[in-house]
Amino acid sequence: MVQVCLNGARGSGDGAVVPLSPGAMADSAAEAVAVGASDVHVHPKSPCGHDTLSARAVAATVVEIRSRVRVPVGVTTGAWAESDPAARVKRVLSWTVLPDHASVNWHEPGAEEVAAALLERGVGVDAGIWSGTDGAARFAASPLGPRVLRVLAEVTDTSADTAEESARALLTELGTAHGRPVLLHGEEDGAWPVLRLAGRLGLATRIGVEDTLVLPDGDRAGSNAQLVAEGLAQYRRSQRSGQGSGSAPARVARP
């Protein structure tokens, strides 16, 4: 499974490649799915282009994307979109249109409460476990761990030289990950090395404007679809090279 991450917390300053309106997000999602993306992760935006968890923005975004694609659509619940944990829970409970899944960053205050609210409403939870945080330890101790949809192993090391090593360390920290499927991805200069590692290990991954604005050769990407097409090509080559190598970590659940 290769998920497309349409925009992230990026804004207009990152260029026209970043979709900010529901219509632009839907167009970008449709193009990415047409070249092979099988899941969508998106950050709904306020009219001024900032991440928001408002019911109106979530509904407009999810409805518009669903009108164009027939794959699962997920949203963020990042603390930067709503800093107060209690207010974040209220936002989730106010949603009038429910996404298929939503990411919850386990190192953030209120993660357990937000995840519980999502599960109560029947929304799948993507447990975001960031490298360099206590997210893995907190998730290991969480009673909600076995109930999440999957684990997003998010490698925050942006160096192309060390991101793979950081990814392997994060997978070791995750251990059995409560037996849940793992989606492994990196960001910025670390995005492509981590994607290739995911291919070798047979893990799900993601690619898109949220994670990187450039292609493996350093050229600026023109669209999410271009990133997904190149991501799938790199993933498949890496997957073939990893077959029979015995390099996959046995303790990590496969998607």
mmCIF file of N, CA and C in Angstrom, residues 96-165:
data_model
loop_
_atom_site.group_PDB
_atom_site.id
_atom_site.type_symbol
_atom_site.label_atom_id
_atom_site.label_comp_id
_atom_site.label_asym_id
_atom_site.label_seq_id
_atom_site.Cartn_x
_atom_site.Cartn_y
_atom_site.Cartn_z
ATOM 1 N N THR A 96 -19.267 16.305 11.305
ATOM 2 C CA THR A 96 -20.534 15.864 10.712
ATOM 3 C C THR A 96 -20.314 14.869 9.577
ATOM 4 N N VAL A 97 -19.155 14.902 8.984
ATOM 5 C CA VAL A 97 -18.751 13.924 7.971
ATOM 6 C C VAL A 97 -17.490 13.253 8.479
ATOM 7 N N LEU A 98 -17.516 11.935 8.585
ATOM 8 C CA LEU A 98 -16.398 11.221 9.180
ATOM 9 C C LEU A 98 -15.431 10.709 8.115
ATOM 10 N N PRO A 99 -14.140 10.941 8.293
ATOM 11 C CA PRO A 99 -13.153 10.330 7.405
ATOM 12 C C PRO A 99 -13.055 8.832 7.697
ATOM 13 N N ASP A 100 -12.388 8.118 6.824
ATOM 14 C CA ASP A 100 -12.187 6.690 7.073
ATOM 15 C C ASP A 100 -11.200 6.458 8.199
ATOM 16 N N HIS A 101 -10.217 7.331 8.304
ATOM 17 C CA HIS A 101 -9.217 7.224 9.368
ATOM 18 C C HIS A 101 -8.643 8.603 9.667
ATOM 19 N N ALA A 102 -7.976 8.710 10.808
ATOM 20 C CA ALA A 102 -7.340 9.968 11.202
ATOM 21 C C ALA A 102 -6.061 9.646 11.956
ATOM 22 N N SER A 103 -5.040 10.426 11.715
ATOM 23 C CA SER A 103 -3.763 10.192 12.388
ATOM 24 C C SER A 103 -3.741 10.878 13.746
ATOM 25 N N VAL A 104 -3.173 10.191 14.725
ATOM 26 C CA VAL A 104 -3.002 10.721 16.080
ATOM 27 C C VAL A 104 -1.539 10.543 16.454
ATOM 28 N N ASN A 105 -0.864 11.636 16.734
ATOM 29 C CA ASN A 105 0.552 11.575 17.096
ATOM 30 C C ASN A 105 0.678 11.240 18.574
ATOM 31 N N TRP A 106 1.215 10.055 18.858
ATOM 32 C CA TRP A 106 1.151 9.508 20.207
ATOM 33 C C TRP A 106 2.024 10.256 21.202
ATOM 34 N N HIS A 107 2.959 11.073 20.746
ATOM 35 C CA HIS A 107 3.782 11.840 21.686
ATOM 36 C C HIS A 107 3.099 13.131 22.112
ATOM 37 N N GLU A 108 1.996 13.489 21.462
ATOM 38 C CA GLU A 108 1.340 14.760 21.773
ATOM 39 C C GLU A 108 0.426 14.620 22.992
ATOM 40 N N PRO A 109 0.316 15.671 23.791
ATOM 41 C CA PRO A 109 -0.612 15.649 24.927
ATOM 42 C C PRO A 109 -2.034 15.378 24.437
ATOM 43 N N GLY A 110 -2.730 14.498 25.137
ATOM 44 C CA GLY A 110 -4.115 14.201 24.799
ATOM 45 C C GLY A 110 -4.298 13.148 23.722
ATOM 46 N N ALA A 111 -3.209 12.497 23.306
ATOM 47 C CA ALA A 111 -3.308 11.518 22.217
ATOM 48 C C ALA A 111 -4.304 10.406 22.548
ATOM 49 N N GLU A 112 -4.255 9.882 23.756
ATOM 50 C CA GLU A 112 -5.144 8.778 24.126
ATOM 51 C C GLU A 112 -6.608 9.213 24.042
ATOM 52 N N GLU A 113 -6.882 10.420 24.517
ATOM 53 C CA GLU A 113 -8.261 10.912 24.516
ATOM 54 C C GLU A 113 -8.763 11.152 23.088
ATOM 55 N N VAL A 114 -7.911 11.708 22.239
ATOM 56 C CA VAL A 114 -8.297 11.936 20.846
ATOM 57 C C VAL A 114 -8.539 10.606 20.146
ATOM 58 N N ALA A 115 -7.640 9.657 20.354
ATOM 59 C CA ALA A 115 -7.795 8.342 19.736
ATOM 60 C C ALA A 115 -9.080 7.668 20.212
ATOM 61 N N ALA A 116 -9.366 7.775 21.505
ATOM 62 C CA ALA A 116 -10.587 7.159 22.049
ATOM 63 C C ALA A 116 -11.828 7.783 21.426
ATOM 64 N N ALA A 117 -11.809 9.104 21.228
ATOM 65 C CA ALA A 117 -12.955 9.783 20.616
ATOM 66 C C ALA A 117 -13.158 9.324 19.181
ATOM 67 N N LEU A 118 -12.072 9.160 18.455
ATOM 68 C CA LEU A 118 -12.169 8.681 17.073
ATOM 69 C C LEU A 118 -12.733 7.264 17.027
ATOM 70 N N LEU A 119 -12.204 6.393 17.881
ATOM 71 C CA LEU A 119 -12.678 5.010 17.911
ATOM 72 C C LEU A 119 -14.148 4.935 18.293
ATOM 73 N N GLU A 120 -14.545 5.793 19.224
ATOM 74 C CA GLU A 120 -15.944 5.842 19.647
ATOM 75 C C GLU A 120 -16.852 6.174 18.469
ATOM 76 N N ARG A 121 -16.343 6.997 17.548
ATOM 77 C CA ARG A 121 -17.142 7.418 16.398
ATOM 78 C C ARG A 121 -16.978 6.485 15.194
ATOM 79 N N GLY A 122 -16.174 5.449 15.348
ATOM 80 C CA GLY A 122 -15.999 4.499 14.266
ATOM 81 C C GLY A 122 -14.988 4.911 13.228
ATOM 82 N N VAL A 123 -14.109 5.847 13.585
ATOM 83 C CA VAL A 123 -13.057 6.301 12.679
ATOM 84 C C VAL A 123 -11.775 5.529 12.978
ATOM 85 N N GLY A 124 -11.149 4.971 11.961
ATOM 86 C CA GLY A 124 -9.895 4.261 12.166
ATOM 87 C C GLY A 124 -8.802 5.199 12.648
ATOM 88 N N VAL A 125 -7.934 4.695 13.495
ATOM 89 C CA VAL A 125 -6.842 5.505 14.051
ATOM 90 C C VAL A 125 -5.506 5.073 13.471
ATOM 91 N N ASP A 126 -4.811 6.031 12.879
ATOM 92 C CA ASP A 126 -3.427 5.830 12.473
ATOM 93 C C ASP A 126 -2.548 6.376 13.598
ATOM 94 N N ALA A 127 -1.865 5.491 14.290
ATOM 95 C CA ALA A 127 -1.033 5.900 15.430
ATOM 96 C C ALA A 127 0.299 6.432 14.910
ATOM 97 N N GLY A 128 0.467 7.744 14.959
ATOM 98 C CA GLY A 128 1.706 8.354 14.495
ATOM 99 C C GLY A 128 2.790 8.247 15.549
ATOM 100 N N ILE A 129 3.823 7.469 15.254
ATOM 101 C CA ILE A 129 4.940 7.300 16.177
ATOM 102 C C ILE A 129 6.167 7.935 15.545
ATOM 103 N N TRP A 130 6.557 9.087 16.075
ATOM 104 C CA TRP A 130 7.668 9.852 15.514
ATOM 105 C C TRP A 130 8.986 9.422 16.132
ATOM 106 N N SER A 131 9.996 9.279 15.303
ATOM 107 C CA SER A 131 11.339 9.042 15.841
ATOM 108 C C SER A 131 11.781 10.280 16.623
ATOM 109 N N GLY A 132 12.634 10.059 17.600
ATOM 110 C CA GLY A 132 13.116 11.177 18.408
ATOM 111 C C GLY A 132 12.146 11.650 19.467
ATOM 112 N N THR A 133 11.052 10.900 19.690
ATOM 113 C CA THR A 133 10.082 11.234 20.733
ATOM 114 C C THR A 133 9.850 10.011 21.614
ATOM 115 N N ASP A 134 9.017 10.179 22.637
ATOM 116 C CA ASP A 134 8.666 9.038 23.484
ATOM 117 C C ASP A 134 7.416 8.326 22.985
ATOM 118 N N GLY A 135 7.036 8.601 21.724
ATOM 119 C CA GLY A 135 5.808 8.034 21.173
ATOM 120 C C GLY A 135 5.778 6.519 21.190
ATOM 121 N N ALA A 136 6.898 5.873 20.856
ATOM 122 C CA ALA A 136 6.925 4.405 20.812
ATOM 123 C C ALA A 136 6.685 3.817 22.198
ATOM 124 N N ALA A 137 7.325 4.389 23.218
ATOM 125 C CA ALA A 137 7.154 3.883 24.577
ATOM 126 C C ALA A 137 5.726 4.097 25.061
ATOM 127 N N ARG A 138 5.166 5.263 24.770
ATOM 128 C CA ARG A 138 3.801 5.550 25.187
ATOM 129 C C ARG A 138 2.804 4.638 24.468
ATOM 130 N N PHE A 139 3.068 4.381 23.197
ATOM 131 C CA PHE A 139 2.170 3.502 22.442
ATOM 132 C C PHE A 139 2.252 2.065 22.956
ATOM 133 N N ALA A 140 3.454 1.612 23.299
ATOM 134 C CA ALA A 140 3.630 0.248 23.800
ATOM 135 C C ALA A 140 2.802 0.015 25.062
ATOM 136 N N ALA A 141 2.629 1.077 25.862
ATOM 137 C CA ALA A 141 1.892 0.958 27.118
ATOM 138 C C ALA A 141 0.413 1.283 26.977
ATOM 139 N N SER A 142 -0.024 1.642 25.768
ATOM 140 C CA SER A 142 -1.396 2.103 25.576
ATOM 141 C C SER A 142 -2.389 0.953 25.467
ATOM 142 N N PRO A 143 -3.483 1.008 26.219
ATOM 143 C CA PRO A 143 -4.523 -0.018 26.082
ATOM 144 C C PRO A 143 -5.256 0.084 24.745
ATOM 145 N N LEU A 144 -5.094 1.208 24.051
ATOM 146 C CA LEU A 144 -5.748 1.387 22.758
ATOM 147 C C LEU A 144 -4.920 0.813 21.614
ATOM 148 N N GLY A 145 -3.666 0.460 21.891
ATOM 149 C CA GLY A 145 -2.770 -0.012 20.845
ATOM 150 C C GLY A 145 -3.343 -1.104 19.960
ATOM 151 N N PRO A 146 -3.927 -2.157 20.544
ATOM 152 C CA PRO A 146 -4.453 -3.242 19.704
ATOM 153 C C PRO A 146 -5.645 -2.831 18.844
ATOM 154 N N ARG A 147 -6.225 -1.652 19.112
ATOM 155 C CA ARG A 147 -7.438 -1.242 18.403
ATOM 156 C C ARG A 147 -7.170 -0.284 17.249
ATOM 157 N N VAL A 148 -5.926 0.188 17.095
ATOM 158 C CA VAL A 148 -5.667 1.138 16.026
ATOM 159 C C VAL A 148 -5.671 0.441 14.672
ATOM 160 N N LEU A 149 -5.906 1.216 13.636
ATOM 161 C CA LEU A 149 -5.924 0.679 12.279
ATOM 162 C C LEU A 149 -4.529 0.257 11.848
ATOM 163 N N ARG A 150 -3.548 1.121 12.106
ATOM 164 C CA ARG A 150 -2.159 0.850 11.762
ATOM 165 C C ARG A 150 -1.271 1.830 12.494
ATOM 166 N N VAL A 151 0.020 1.571 12.424
ATOM 167 C CA VAL A 151 1.031 2.446 13.007
ATOM 168 C C VAL A 151 1.744 3.191 11.889
ATOM 169 N N LEU A 152 1.803 4.520 12.001
ATOM 170 C CA LEU A 152 2.586 5.328 11.080
ATOM 171 C C LEU A 152 3.950 5.557 11.724
ATOM 172 N N ALA A 153 4.947 4.833 11.254
ATOM 173 C CA ALA A 153 6.308 5.000 11.764
ATOM 174 C C ALA A 153 6.922 6.172 11.008
ATOM 175 N N GLU A 154 7.007 7.328 11.670
ATOM 176 C CA GLU A 154 7.382 8.574 11.016
ATOM 177 C C GLU A 154 8.820 8.934 11.372
ATOM 178 N N VAL A 155 9.691 8.855 10.381
ATOM 179 C CA VAL A 155 11.112 9.120 10.599
ATOM 180 C C VAL A 155 11.369 10.609 10.424
ATOM 181 N N THR A 156 11.677 11.289 11.518
ATOM 182 C CA THR A 156 11.860 12.742 11.483
ATOM 183 C C THR A 156 13.287 13.148 11.131
ATOM 184 N N ASP A 157 14.167 12.197 10.986
ATOM 185 C CA ASP A 157 15.543 12.463 10.551
ATOM 186 C C ASP A 157 15.490 12.826 9.065
ATOM 187 N N THR A 158 15.821 14.059 8.727
ATOM 188 C CA THR A 158 15.690 14.523 7.347
ATOM 189 C C THR A 158 16.967 14.360 6.527
ATOM 190 N N SER A 159 17.974 13.715 7.068
ATOM 191 C CA SER A 159 19.227 13.521 6.346
ATOM 192 C C SER A 159 19.155 12.285 5.456
ATOM 193 N N ALA A 160 19.517 12.445 4.195
ATOM 194 C CA ALA A 160 19.545 11.301 3.285
ATOM 195 C C ALA A 160 20.581 10.270 3.715
ATOM 196 N N ASP A 161 21.590 10.708 4.450
ATOM 197 C CA ASP A 161 22.669 9.811 4.856
ATOM 198 C C ASP A 161 22.312 8.942 6.060
ATOM 199 N N THR A 162 21.447 9.446 6.944
ATOM 200 C CA THR A 162 21.187 8.740 8.204
ATOM 201 C C THR A 162 19.733 8.332 8.413
ATOM 202 N N ALA A 163 18.831 8.739 7.517
ATOM 203 C CA ALA A 163 17.409 8.457 7.724
ATOM 204 C C ALA A 163 17.111 6.962 7.768
ATOM 205 N N GLU A 164 17.784 6.174 6.933
ATOM 206 C CA GLU A 164 17.534 4.733 6.954
ATOM 207 C C GLU A 164 17.926 4.126 8.299
ATOM 208 N N GLU A 165 19.057 4.540 8.821
ATOM 209 C CA GLU A 165 19.482 4.041 10.136
ATOM 210 C C GLU A 165 18.475 4.433 11.206
#
